[in-house]
Tab-separated table of C-alpha atoms in Angstrom:
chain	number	residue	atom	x	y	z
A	1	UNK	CA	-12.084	17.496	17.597
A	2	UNK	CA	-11.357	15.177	14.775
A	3	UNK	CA	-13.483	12.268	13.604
A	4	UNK	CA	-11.267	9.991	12.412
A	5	UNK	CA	-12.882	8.391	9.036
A	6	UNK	CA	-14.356	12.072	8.663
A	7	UNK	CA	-11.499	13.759	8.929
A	8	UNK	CA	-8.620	11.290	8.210
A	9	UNK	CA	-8.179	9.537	4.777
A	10	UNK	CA	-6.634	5.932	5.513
A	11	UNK	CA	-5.222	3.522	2.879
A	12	UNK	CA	-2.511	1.317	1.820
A	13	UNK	CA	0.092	2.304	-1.306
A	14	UNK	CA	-0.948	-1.512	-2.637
A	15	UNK	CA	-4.841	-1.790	-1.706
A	16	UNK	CA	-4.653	-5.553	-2.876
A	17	UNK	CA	-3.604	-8.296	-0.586
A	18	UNK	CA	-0.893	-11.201	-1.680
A	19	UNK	CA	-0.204	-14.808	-0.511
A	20	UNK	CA	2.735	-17.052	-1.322
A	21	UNK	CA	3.397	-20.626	-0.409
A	22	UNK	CA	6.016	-20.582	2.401
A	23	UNK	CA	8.314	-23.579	2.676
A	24	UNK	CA	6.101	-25.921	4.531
A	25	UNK	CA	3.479	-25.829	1.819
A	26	UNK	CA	1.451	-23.015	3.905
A	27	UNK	CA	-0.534	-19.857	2.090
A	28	UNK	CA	0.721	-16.786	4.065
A	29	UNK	CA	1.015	-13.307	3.994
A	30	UNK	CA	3.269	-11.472	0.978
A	31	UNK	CA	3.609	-7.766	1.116
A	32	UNK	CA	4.578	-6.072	-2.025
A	33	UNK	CA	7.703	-4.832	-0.717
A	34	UNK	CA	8.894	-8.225	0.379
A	35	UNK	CA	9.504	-9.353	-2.715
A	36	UNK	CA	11.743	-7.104	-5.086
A	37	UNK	CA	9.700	-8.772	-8.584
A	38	UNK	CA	6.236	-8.475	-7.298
A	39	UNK	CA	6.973	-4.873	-6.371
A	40	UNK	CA	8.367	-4.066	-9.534
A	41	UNK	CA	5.269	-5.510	-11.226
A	42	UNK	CA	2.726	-3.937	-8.871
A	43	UNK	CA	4.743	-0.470	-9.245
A	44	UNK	CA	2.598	0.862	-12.471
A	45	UNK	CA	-0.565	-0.365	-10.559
A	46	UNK	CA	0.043	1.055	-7.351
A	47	UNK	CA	1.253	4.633	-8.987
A	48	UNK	CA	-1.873	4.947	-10.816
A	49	UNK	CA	-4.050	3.851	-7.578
A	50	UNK	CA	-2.256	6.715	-5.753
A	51	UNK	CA	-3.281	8.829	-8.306
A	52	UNK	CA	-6.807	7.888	-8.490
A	53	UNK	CA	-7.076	8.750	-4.722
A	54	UNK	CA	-5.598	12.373	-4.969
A	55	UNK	CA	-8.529	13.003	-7.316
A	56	UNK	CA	-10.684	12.194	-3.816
A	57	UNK	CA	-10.302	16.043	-3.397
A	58	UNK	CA	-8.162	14.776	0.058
A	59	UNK	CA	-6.191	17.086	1.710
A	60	UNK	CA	-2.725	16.550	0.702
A	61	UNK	CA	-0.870	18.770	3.610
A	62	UNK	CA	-0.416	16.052	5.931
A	63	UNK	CA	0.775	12.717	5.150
A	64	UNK	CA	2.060	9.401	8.052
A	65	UNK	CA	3.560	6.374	6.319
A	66	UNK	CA	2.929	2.934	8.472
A	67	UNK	CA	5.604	0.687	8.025
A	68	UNK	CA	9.313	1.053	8.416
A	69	UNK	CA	8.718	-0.616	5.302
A	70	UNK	CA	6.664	1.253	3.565
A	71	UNK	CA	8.647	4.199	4.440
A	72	UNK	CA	11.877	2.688	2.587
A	73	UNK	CA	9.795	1.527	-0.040
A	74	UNK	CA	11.105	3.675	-3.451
């Protein structure tokens, strides 16, 4: 039996959250991957986040990516 947030690690490759101003003047949602010069920025960041994590002493056997995305994402 598995319980969950015992068991399973759960986590984004960008842990921070981003907001643009659409065209009607709106603050919305931005994902890193959405826009190709935030993700290039955010790239250095996010690699040494991931690598801060792994020293978590996780089990690295197993591993889902969320996100179409996020799974295209290089």
């Amino acid at each position: 039996m598995v319980k969950f947030y015992g068991d399973l690690y759960i986590n984004s490759i960008c842990p921070l959250g981003f907001i643009i101003r659409n065209a009607k003047g709106n603050w919305v949602n931005c994902n890193y991957y959405d826009d190709k010069e935030l993700a290039r920025t955010m790239k250095p960041f996010m690699k040494e986040s991931l690598k801060k994590q792994l020293q978590f002493g996780i089990s690295r056997k197993v591993c889902y990516v969320l996100g179409k995305k996020n799974a295209l994402y290089v």
